[in-house]
CSV table of C-alpha atoms and ligand atoms in Angstrom, one decimal:
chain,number,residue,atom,x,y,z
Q,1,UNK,CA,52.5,71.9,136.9
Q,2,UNK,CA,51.2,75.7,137.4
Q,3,UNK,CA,55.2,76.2,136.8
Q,4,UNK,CA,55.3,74.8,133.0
Q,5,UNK,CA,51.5,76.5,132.7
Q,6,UNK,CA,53.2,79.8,132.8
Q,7,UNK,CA,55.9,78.7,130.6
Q,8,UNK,CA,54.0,78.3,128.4
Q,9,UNK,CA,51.9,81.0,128.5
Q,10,UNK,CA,55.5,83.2,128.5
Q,11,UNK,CA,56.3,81.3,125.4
Q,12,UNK,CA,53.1,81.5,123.7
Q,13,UNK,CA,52.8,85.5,124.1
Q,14,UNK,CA,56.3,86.1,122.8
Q,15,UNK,CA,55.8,84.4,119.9
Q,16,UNK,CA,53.0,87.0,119.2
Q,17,UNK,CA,55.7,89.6,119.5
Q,18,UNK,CA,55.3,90.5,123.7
Q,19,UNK,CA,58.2,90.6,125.9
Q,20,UNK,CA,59.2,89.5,129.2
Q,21,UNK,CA,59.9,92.6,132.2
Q,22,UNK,CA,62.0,92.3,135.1
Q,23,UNK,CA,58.7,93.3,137.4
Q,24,UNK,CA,55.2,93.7,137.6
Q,25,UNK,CA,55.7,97.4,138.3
Q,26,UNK,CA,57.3,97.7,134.6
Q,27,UNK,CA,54.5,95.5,132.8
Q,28,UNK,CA,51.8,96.7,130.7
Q,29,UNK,CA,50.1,93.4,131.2
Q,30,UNK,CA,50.3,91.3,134.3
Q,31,UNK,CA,49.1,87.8,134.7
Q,32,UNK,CA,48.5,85.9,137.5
Q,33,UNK,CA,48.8,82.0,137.8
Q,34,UNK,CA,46.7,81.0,140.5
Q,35,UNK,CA,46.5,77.8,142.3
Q,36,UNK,CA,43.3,76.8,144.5
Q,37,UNK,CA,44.1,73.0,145.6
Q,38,UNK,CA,43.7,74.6,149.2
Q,39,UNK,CA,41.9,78.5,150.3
Q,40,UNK,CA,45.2,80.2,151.8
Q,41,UNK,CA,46.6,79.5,147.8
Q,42,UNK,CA,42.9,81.0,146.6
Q,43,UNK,CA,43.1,83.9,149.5
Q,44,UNK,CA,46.7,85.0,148.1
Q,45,UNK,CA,45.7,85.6,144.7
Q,46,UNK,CA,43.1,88.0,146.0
Q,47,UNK,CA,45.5,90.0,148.3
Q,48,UNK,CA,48.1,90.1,145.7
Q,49,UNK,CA,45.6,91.5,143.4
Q,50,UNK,CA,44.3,94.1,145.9
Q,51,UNK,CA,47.9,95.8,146.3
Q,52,UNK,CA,48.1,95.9,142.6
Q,53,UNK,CA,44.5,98.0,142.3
Q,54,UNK,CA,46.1,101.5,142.4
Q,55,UNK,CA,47.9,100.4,138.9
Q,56,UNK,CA,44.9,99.7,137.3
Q,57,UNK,CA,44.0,103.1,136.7
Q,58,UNK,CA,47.7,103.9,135.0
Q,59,UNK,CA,46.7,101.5,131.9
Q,60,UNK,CA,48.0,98.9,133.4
Q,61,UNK,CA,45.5,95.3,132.3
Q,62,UNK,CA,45.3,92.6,135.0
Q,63,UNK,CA,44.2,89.4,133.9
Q,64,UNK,CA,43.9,86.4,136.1
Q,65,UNK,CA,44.9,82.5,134.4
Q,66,UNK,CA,45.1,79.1,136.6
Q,67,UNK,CA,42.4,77.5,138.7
Q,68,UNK,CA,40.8,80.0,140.5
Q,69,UNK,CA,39.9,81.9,137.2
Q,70,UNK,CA,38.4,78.9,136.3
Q,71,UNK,CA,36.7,78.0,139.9
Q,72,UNK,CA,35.6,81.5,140.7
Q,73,UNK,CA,35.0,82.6,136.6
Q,74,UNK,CA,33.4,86.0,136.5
Q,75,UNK,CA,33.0,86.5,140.1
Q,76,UNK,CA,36.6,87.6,140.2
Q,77,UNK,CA,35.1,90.8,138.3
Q,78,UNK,CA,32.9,91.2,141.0
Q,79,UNK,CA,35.6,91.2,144.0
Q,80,UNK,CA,38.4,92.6,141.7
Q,81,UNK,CA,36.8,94.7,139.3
Q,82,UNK,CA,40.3,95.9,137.8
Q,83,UNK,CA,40.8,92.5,136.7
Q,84,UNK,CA,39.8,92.6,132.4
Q,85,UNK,CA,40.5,88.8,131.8
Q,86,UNK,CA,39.9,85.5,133.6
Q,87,UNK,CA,40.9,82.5,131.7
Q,88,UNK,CA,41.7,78.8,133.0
Q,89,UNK,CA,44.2,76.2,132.1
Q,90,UNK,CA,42.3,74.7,129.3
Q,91,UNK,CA,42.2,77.8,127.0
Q,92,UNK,CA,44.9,79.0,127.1
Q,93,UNK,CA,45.6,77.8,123.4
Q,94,UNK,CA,43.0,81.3,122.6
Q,95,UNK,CA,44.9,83.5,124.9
Q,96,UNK,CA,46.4,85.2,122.1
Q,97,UNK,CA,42.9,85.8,120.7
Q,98,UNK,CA,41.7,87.0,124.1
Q,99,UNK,CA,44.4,89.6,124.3
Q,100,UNK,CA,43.4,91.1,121.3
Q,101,UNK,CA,39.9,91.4,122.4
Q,102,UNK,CA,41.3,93.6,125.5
Q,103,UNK,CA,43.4,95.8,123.6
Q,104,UNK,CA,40.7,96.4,121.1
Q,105,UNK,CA,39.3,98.2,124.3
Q,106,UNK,CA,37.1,95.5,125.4
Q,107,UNK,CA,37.2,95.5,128.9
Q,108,UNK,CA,36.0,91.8,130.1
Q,109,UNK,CA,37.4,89.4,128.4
Q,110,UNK,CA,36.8,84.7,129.6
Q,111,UNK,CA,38.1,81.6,128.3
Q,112,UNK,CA,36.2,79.6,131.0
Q,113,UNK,CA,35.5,76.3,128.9
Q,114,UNK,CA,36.8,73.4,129.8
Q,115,UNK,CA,36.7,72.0,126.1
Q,116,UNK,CA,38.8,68.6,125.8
Q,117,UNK,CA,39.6,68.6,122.1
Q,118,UNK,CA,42.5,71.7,122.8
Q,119,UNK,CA,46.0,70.1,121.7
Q,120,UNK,CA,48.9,69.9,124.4
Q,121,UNK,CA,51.6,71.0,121.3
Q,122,UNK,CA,52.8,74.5,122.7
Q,123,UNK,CA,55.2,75.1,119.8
Q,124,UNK,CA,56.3,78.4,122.2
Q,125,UNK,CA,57.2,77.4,125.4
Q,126,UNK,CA,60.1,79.7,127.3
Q,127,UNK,CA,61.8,77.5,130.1
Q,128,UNK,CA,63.1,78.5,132.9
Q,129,UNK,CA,65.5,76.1,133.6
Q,130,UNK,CA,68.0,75.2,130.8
Q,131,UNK,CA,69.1,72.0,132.3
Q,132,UNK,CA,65.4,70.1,133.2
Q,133,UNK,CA,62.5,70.7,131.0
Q,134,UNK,CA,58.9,69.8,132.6
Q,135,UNK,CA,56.6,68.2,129.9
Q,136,UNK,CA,52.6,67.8,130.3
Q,137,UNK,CA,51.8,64.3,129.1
Q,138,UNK,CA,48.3,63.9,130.7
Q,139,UNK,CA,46.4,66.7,132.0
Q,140,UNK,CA,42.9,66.6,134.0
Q,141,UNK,CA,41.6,64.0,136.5
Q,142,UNK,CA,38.7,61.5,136.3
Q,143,UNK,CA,39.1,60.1,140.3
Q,144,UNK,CA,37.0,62.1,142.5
Q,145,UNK,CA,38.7,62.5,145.6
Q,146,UNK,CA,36.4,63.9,148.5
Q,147,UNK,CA,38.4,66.6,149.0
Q,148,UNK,CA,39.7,67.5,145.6
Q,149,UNK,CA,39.6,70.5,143.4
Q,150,UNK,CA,41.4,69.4,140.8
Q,151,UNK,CA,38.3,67.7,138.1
Q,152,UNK,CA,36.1,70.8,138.5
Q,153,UNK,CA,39.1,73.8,137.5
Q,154,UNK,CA,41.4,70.9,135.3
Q,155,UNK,CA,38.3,69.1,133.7
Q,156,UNK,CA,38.6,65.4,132.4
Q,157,UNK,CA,42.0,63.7,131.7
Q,158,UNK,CA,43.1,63.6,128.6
Q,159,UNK,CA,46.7,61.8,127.9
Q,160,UNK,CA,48.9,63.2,124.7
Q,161,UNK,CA,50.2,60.8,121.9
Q,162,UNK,CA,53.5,59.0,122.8
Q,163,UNK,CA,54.7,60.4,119.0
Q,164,UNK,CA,53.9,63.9,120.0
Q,165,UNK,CA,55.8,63.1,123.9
Q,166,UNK,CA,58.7,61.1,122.7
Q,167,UNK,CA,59.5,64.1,119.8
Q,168,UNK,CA,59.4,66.6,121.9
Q,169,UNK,CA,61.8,64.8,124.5
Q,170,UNK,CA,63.9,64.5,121.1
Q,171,UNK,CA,64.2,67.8,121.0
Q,172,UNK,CA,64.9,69.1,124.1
Q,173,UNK,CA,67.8,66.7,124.3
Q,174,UNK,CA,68.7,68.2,121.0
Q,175,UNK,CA,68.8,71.7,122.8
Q,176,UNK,CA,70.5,70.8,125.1
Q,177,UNK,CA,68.3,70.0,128.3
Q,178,UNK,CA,69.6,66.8,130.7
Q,179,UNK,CA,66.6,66.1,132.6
Q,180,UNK,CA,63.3,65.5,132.1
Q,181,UNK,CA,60.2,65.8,134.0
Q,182,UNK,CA,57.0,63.9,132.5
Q,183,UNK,CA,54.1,66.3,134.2
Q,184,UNK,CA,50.5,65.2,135.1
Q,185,UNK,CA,47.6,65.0,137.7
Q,186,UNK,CA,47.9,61.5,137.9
Q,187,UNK,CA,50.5,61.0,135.4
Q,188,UNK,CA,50.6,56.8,135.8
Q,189,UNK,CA,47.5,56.9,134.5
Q,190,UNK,CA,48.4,58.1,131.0
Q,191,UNK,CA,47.4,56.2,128.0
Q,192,UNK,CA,48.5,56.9,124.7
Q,193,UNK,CA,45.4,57.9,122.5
Q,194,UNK,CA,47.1,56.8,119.5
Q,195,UNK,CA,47.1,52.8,118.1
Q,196,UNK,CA,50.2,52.4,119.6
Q,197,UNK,CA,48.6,52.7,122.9
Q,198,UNK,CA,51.0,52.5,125.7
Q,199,UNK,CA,50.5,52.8,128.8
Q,200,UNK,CA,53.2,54.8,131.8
Q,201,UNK,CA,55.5,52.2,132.4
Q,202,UNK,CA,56.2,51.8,128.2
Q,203,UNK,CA,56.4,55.8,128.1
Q,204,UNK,CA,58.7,56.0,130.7
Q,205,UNK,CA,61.0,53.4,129.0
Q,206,UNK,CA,60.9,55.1,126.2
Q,207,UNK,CA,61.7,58.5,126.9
Q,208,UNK,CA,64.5,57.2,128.8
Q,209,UNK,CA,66.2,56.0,125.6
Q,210,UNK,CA,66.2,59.5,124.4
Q,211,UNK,CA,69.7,60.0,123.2
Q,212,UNK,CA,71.4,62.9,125.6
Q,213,UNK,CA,69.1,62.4,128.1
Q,214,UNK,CA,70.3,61.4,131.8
Q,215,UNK,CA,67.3,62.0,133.9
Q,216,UNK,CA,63.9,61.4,133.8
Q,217,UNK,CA,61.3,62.2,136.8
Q,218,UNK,CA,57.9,62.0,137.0
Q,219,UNK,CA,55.0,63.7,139.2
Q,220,UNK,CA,52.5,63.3,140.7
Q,221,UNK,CA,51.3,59.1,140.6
Q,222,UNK,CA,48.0,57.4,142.1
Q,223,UNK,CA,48.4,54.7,144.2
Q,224,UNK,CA,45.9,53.3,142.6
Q,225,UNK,CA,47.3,53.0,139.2
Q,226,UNK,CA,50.9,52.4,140.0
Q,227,UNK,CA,51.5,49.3,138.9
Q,228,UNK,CA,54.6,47.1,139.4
Q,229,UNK,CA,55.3,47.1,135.8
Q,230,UNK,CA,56.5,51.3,136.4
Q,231,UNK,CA,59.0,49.8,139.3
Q,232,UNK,CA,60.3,47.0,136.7
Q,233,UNK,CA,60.9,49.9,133.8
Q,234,UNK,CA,62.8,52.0,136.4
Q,235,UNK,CA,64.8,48.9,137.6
Q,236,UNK,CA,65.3,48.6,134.1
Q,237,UNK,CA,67.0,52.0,133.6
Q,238,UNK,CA,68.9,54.5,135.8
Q,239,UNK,CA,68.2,57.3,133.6
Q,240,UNK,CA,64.6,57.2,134.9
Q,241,UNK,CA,65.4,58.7,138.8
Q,242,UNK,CA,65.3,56.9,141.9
Q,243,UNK,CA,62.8,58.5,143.2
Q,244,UNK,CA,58.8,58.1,143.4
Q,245,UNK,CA,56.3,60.6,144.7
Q,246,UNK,CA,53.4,58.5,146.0
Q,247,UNK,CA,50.8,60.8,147.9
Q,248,UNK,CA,48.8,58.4,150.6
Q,249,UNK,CA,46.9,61.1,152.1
Q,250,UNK,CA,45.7,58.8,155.7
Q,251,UNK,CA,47.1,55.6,156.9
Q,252,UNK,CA,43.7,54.9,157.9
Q,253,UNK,CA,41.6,52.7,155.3
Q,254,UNK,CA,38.3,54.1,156.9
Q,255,UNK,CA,39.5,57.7,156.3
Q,256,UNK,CA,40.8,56.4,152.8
Q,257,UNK,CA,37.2,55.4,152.1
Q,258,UNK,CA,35.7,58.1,152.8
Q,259,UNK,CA,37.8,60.3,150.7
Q,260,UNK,CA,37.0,57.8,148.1
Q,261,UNK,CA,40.8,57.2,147.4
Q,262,UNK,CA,39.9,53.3,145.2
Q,263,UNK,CA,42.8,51.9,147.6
Q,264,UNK,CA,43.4,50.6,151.2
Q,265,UNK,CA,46.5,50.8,153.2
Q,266,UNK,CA,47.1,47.5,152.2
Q,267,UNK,CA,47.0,48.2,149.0
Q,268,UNK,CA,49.1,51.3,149.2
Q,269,UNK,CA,51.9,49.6,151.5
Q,270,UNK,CA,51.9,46.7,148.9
Q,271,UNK,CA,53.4,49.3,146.5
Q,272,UNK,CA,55.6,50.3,149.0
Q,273,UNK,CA,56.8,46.8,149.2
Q,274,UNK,CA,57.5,46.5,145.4
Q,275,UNK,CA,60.0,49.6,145.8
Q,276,UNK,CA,61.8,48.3,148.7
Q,277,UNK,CA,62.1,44.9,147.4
Q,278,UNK,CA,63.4,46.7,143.6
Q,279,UNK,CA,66.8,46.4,142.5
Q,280,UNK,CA,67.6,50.1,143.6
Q,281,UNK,CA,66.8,52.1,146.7
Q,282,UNK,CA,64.2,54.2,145.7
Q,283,UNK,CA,64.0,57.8,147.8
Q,284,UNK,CA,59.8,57.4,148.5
Q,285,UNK,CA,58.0,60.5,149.5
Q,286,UNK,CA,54.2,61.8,150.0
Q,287,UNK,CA,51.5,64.0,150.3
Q,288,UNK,CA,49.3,63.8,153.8
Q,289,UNK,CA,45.9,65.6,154.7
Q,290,UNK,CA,44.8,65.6,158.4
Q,291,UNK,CA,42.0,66.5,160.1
Q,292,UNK,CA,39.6,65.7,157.3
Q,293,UNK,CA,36.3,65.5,158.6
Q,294,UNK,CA,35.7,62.6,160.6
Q,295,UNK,CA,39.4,61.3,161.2
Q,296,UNK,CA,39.5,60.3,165.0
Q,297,UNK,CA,42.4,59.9,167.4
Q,298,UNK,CA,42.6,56.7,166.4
Q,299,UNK,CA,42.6,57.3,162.2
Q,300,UNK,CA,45.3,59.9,162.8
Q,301,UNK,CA,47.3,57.4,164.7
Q,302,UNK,CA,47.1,55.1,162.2
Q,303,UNK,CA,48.8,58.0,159.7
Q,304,UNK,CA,51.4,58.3,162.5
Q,305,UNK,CA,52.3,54.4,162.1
Q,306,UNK,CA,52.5,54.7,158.6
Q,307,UNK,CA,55.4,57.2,158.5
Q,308,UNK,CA,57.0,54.7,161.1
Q,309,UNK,CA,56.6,52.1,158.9
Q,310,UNK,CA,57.0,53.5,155.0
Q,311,UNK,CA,59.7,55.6,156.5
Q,312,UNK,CA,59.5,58.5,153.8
Q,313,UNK,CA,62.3,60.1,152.6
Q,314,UNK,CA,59.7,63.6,152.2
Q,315,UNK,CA,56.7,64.4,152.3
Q,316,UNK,CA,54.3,67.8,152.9
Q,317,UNK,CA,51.7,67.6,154.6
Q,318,UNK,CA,48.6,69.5,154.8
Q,319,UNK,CA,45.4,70.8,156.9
Q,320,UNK,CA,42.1,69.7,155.6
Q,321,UNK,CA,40.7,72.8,153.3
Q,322,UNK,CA,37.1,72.6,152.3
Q,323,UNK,CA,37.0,73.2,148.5
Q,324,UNK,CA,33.7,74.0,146.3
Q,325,UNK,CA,31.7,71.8,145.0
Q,326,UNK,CA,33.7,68.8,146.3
Q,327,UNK,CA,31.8,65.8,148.2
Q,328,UNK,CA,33.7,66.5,151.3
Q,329,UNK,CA,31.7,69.8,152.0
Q,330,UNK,CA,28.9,68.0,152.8
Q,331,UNK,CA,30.6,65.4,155.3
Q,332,UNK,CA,29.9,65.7,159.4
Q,333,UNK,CA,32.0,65.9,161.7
Q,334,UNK,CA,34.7,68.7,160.9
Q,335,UNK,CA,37.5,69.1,162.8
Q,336,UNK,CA,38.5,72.0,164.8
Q,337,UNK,CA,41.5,74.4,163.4
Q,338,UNK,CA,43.1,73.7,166.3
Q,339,UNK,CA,42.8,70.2,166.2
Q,340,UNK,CA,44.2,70.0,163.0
Q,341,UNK,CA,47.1,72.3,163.3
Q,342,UNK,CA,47.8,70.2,166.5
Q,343,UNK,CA,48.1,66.8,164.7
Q,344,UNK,CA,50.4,68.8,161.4
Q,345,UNK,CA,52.8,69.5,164.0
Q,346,UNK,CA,53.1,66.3,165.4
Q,347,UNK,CA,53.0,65.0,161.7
Q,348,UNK,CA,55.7,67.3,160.9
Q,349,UNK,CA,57.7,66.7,164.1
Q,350,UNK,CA,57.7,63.0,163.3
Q,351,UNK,CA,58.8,63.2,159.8
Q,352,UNK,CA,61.6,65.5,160.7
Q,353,UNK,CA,63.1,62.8,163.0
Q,354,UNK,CA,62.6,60.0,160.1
Q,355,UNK,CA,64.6,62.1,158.2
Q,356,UNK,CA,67.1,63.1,160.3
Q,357,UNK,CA,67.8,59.3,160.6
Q,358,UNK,CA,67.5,58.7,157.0
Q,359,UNK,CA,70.1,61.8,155.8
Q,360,UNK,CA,72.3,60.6,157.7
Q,361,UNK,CA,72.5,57.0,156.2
Q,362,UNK,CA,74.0,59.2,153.0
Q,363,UNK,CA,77.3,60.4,155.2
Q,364,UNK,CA,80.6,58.9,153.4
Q,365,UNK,CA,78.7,57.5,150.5
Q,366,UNK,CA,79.2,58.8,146.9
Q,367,UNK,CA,76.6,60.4,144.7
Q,368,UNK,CA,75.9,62.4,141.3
Q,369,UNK,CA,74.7,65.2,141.8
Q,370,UNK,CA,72.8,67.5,139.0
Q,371,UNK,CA,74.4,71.0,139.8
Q,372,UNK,CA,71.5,73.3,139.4
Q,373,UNK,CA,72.8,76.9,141.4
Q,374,UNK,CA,75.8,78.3,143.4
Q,375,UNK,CA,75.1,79.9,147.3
Q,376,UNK,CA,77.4,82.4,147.1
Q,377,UNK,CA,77.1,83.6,150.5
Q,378,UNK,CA,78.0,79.7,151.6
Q,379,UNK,CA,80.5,79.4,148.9
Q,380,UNK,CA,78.8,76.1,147.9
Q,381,UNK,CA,77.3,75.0,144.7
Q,382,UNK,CA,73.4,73.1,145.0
Q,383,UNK,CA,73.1,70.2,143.7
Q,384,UNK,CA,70.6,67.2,142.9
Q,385,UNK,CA,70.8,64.0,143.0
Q,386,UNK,CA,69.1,61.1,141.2
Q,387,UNK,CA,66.8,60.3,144.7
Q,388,UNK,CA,65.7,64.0,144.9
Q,389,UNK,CA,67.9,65.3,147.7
Q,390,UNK,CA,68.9,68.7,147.7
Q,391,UNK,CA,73.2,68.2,148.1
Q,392,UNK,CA,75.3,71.5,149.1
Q,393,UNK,CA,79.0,71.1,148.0
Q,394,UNK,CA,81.8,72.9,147.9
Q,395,UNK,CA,84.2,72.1,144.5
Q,396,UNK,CA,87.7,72.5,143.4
Q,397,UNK,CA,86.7,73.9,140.0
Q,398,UNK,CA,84.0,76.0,141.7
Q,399,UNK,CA,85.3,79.5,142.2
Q,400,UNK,CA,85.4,80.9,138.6
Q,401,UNK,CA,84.3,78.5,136.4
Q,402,UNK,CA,80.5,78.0,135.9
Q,403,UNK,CA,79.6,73.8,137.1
Q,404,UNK,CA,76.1,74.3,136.2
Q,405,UNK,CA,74.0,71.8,134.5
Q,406,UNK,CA,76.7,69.5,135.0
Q,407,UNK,CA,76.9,66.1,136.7
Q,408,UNK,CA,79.4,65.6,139.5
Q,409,UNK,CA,80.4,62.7,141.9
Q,410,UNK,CA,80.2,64.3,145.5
Q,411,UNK,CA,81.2,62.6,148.8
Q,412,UNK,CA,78.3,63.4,151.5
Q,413,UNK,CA,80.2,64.9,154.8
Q,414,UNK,CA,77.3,65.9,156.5
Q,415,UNK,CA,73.5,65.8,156.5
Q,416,UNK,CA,70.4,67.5,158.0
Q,417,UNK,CA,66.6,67.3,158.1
Q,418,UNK,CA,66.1,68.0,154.4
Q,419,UNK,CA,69.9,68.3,152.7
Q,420,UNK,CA,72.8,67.0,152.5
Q,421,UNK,CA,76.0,68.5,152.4
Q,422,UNK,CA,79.5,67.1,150.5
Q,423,UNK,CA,82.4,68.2,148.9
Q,424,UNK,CA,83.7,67.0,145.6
Q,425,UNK,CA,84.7,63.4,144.9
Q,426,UNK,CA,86.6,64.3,142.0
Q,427,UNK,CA,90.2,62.8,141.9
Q,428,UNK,CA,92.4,65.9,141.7
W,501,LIG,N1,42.8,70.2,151.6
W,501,LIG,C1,44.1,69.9,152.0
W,501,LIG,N2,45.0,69.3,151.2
W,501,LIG,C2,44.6,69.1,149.9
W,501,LIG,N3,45.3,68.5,148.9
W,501,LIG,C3,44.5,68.5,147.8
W,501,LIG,N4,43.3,69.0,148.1
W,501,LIG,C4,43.3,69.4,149.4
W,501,LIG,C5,42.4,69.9,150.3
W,501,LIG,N5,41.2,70.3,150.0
W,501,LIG,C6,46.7,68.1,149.0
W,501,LIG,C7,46.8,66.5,148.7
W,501,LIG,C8,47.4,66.5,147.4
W,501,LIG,C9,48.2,67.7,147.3
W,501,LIG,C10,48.7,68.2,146.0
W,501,LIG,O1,47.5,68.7,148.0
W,501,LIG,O2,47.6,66.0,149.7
W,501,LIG,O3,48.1,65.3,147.2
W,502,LIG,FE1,42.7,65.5,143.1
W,502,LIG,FE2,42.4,62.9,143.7
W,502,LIG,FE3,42.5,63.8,141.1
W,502,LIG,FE4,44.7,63.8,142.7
W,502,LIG,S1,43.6,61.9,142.0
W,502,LIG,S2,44.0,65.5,141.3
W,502,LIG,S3,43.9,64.3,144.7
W,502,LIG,S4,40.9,64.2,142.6
C-alpha cells in the first residue's frame, strides 16, 4: 500500500513539472514515506532522517508523508527540525499546493486532516512495475483492532466507485500491464458507493473480465468479512490468483477477543475450510502477532496448533508493538521482550518446516510462472506464479533475449523454505 502511495505521489509531482533523481544525495526535495503499523518502522524514519540533517543546511527541503506524519503531526518539527513539511496519506491530493507554500519560502508546511470527501482518481501515477499495477479500491479502516494503528493515521474507510475501479483496470490493460493488484486495509470489505452497489466478490469478477488482463490479486482481507461468495468468484475464474492472504493474528479465541478481532477460531478455520474444499488449491498465507499482552503458554500454543492445522503456505509474523492511542496500551499483563522473541522463533521455526514440506509437494509439477526479473549472478530468471511463490528458472531463450513480463510454463526441479526452483517446460 505505502508502495502505490508513493507512486502516486511520484506521479502527481511530475505532472507539475518535477523530476525523478537517481538518489537522495542529488534531490532538491526528498520525501519520506513512513510506515508506523509497528515502532522499529516509526524508529527508522527518525534515524534515516537524522543522517540526512547535515543536507538540510545546503537547500536541501525534507518533508515527511505516510503514517507517522500523520501519527506524530508537528512533533516531527520538534525532534527533526530540518523537516519543512509533514503530510499524511489523506492529503496528499494538496501536496502540490503544499509545495508551493515551501518554495515561496515558508518554512513549515501540514496537511494533517484526515478529511473523507478527497477522491481516489490520481490521474498521475508513475509505476514501478510495468507488468502489475497496484490499485487502491478502499482505503481506511472502521474495525478497531486492539493493537492497531491503522483508523487513527488512515482514518475511516471509504470504498471507490466500481465505474471509477473497473475503468482504470481498462486502461492499464490498454497500457499494457498483465496483473492486477486491487489494494486496501481490509479490501473484502469494499462497497461500491455508487447505485450499482457491489460488494468484493462482484468487483473481483469484474475486474477479472478486463480484456488483456491475466492476473488479479488482492490484499489484505478480514476474516471477518470474507465471505464464501469471494471463494465462489475465484472458483469461477483463474484470472483472479490462487492465492488468499488471510491474517489470523492468535489461534486462541480468548486472545482473539481481546484484540477485538469480531471472529473466533472457528470462525476463521470455517473459511479455511471453504478454500480447501474450492475447486482449486488455493496457496493460504497470514499475518501473526505474539506476545500480546495477556497471551499465556497455553493461548500461544493454541497459535502453534493452528499453523499445524491451516498449514500456511506463508506467513510473517510479528512481536507485539504498543502503538498510540490504541486500546491495547492500556491492557495488563505485558509480556517480556524476551518472551516474545522466544515464542517468534519458535513460530518462525515451525512455519519453516510447514513449508519445507509444502514446497516440496511442487517438485515435478508444471506451473506458469509471471517472469518479473533475471539473477544474473545465478543465471536464472524470477518468476511468479498464480499461488504467490517466488519460482527461480533457468530458460532456453533466456541468455539474450529479454522474458520479462511474460508468462512461461516451468517444470519445478527443486524447492526450499520460501522458492522454488525449475527450468523451462517449453517444448524445444
Ligand atoms: N504489533 C505487532 N504487529 C502488528 N500488526 C499490526 N499492528 C501491530 C502491532 N501493534 C501486524 C498485524 C497485521 C500486519 C500488517 O501487521 O499482524 O496484520
Ligand atoms: Fe488494523 Fe484491524 Fe483495521 Fe487491519 S482490520 S487495519 S489490523 S484495525
Amino acid at each position: 500500500m505505502n508502495v502505490h502511495d508513493s507512486e502516486k505521489v511520484v506521479g502527481t509531482l511530475m505532472a507539475r513539472g518535477y523530476t525523478q533523481v537517481e538518489s537522495p544525495a542529488d534531490a532538491r526535495l526528498v520525501l519520506y514515506n513512513t510506515c508506523s503499523i509497528r515502532d522499529k518502522a516509526e524508529q527508522k524514519v527518525f534515524n534515516r532522517l537524522q543522517q540526512f540533517k547535515r543536507d538540510a543546511g545546503r537547500g536541501k527541503i525534507f518533508g515527511v508523508l505516510g503514517c507517522v506524519a500523520q501519527q506524530e503531526g508537528e512533533k516531527i518539527f520538534d525532534r527533526a527540525p530540518h523537516v519543512s513539511l509533514v503530510c499524511g496519506s489523506a492529503s496528499y491530493t494538496r501536496l502540490g499546493e503544499m509545495l508551493v507554500q515551501i518554495e515561496a519560502g515558508e518554512r513549515r508546511v501540514t496537511g494533517l486532516s484526515l478529511d473523507t470527501d478527497e477522491t481516489f482518481d490520481t490521474p498521475f501515477t508513475r509505476r514501478d512495475n510495468p507488468h502489475r499495477a497496484y490499485i487502491t479500491i478502499i482505503e481506511g479502516c472502521d474495525k478497531s483492532c486492539a493493537y492497531c494503528v491503522v483508523p487513527f493515521t488512515r482514518g475511516p474507510e471509504r470504498s471507490r466507485t466500481s465505474e471509477s475501479v473497473v475503468a482504470e483496470a481498462r486502461r492499464l490493460a490498454e497500457q499494457g500491464y498483465s496483473e492486477i493488484q486491487l489494494l486496501g486495509q481490509n479490501v473484502n470489505s469494499y462497497r461500491d458507493p455508487s447505485p450499482a452497489g457491489w460488494n468484493f466478490a462482484a468487483l473481483l469478477a469484474r475486474v477479472a473480465e478486463v480484456p488483456g488482463i491475466r492476473r488479479v490479486r488482492y490484499t489484505t482481507s478480514h476474516p471477518r468479512d470474507f465471505g464464501q461468495d469471494i471463494v465462489e468468484a475465484m472458483d469461477a475464474n483463474p484470472v483472479l490468483c490462487d492465492h488468499v492472504h488471510l491474517p489470523v493474528q492468535s489461534g486462541s479465541s480468548r486472545m482473539l477477543a481481546a484484540m477485538d478481532r469480531l471472529y473466533t477460531r472457528d470462525d476463521y478455520m470455517r473459511r479455511i475450510e471453504w478454500l480447501k474444499t474450492a475447486k482449486r488449491r488455493y496457496s493460504i498465507t497470514t499475518d501473526i502477532i505474539v506476545g500480546f499482552p495477556g497471551e499465556t503458554e497455553e493461548d500461544f500454543e493454541q497459535t502453534l496448533g493452528l499453523l499445524d492445522e491451516v498449514e500456511y503456505d506463508s506467513l510473517f509474523s510479528f512481536k507485539y508493538s504498543p502503538r498510540p492511542n490504541t486500546a491495547a496500551l492500556a491492557m495488563d499483563d505485558k509480556i517480556p521482550d524476551q518472551e516474545k522473541q522466544r515464542r517468534l522463533v519458535i513460530v518462525q521455526e515451525k512455519q519453516r518446516a510447514i513449508q519445507m514440506r509444502r514446497n516440496a509437494e511442487w517438485i515435478g509439477r508444471t506451473v506458469e510462472a509471471l517472469v518479473e526479473g533475471r539473477n544474473q549472478a545465478m543465471e536464472q530468471w524470477i518468476g511468479r506464479t498464480s499461488d504467490n511463490r517466488t519460482l527461480n528458472f533457468t530458460h532456453p531463450d533466456g541468455n539474450g533475449d529479454s522474458l520479462i513480463g511474460r508468462y512461461v510454463p516451468i517444470r519445478v526441479t527443486r524447492s526450499g523454505p520460501n522458492s522454488l526452483v525449475g527450468e523451462s517446460a517449453t517444448v524445444v
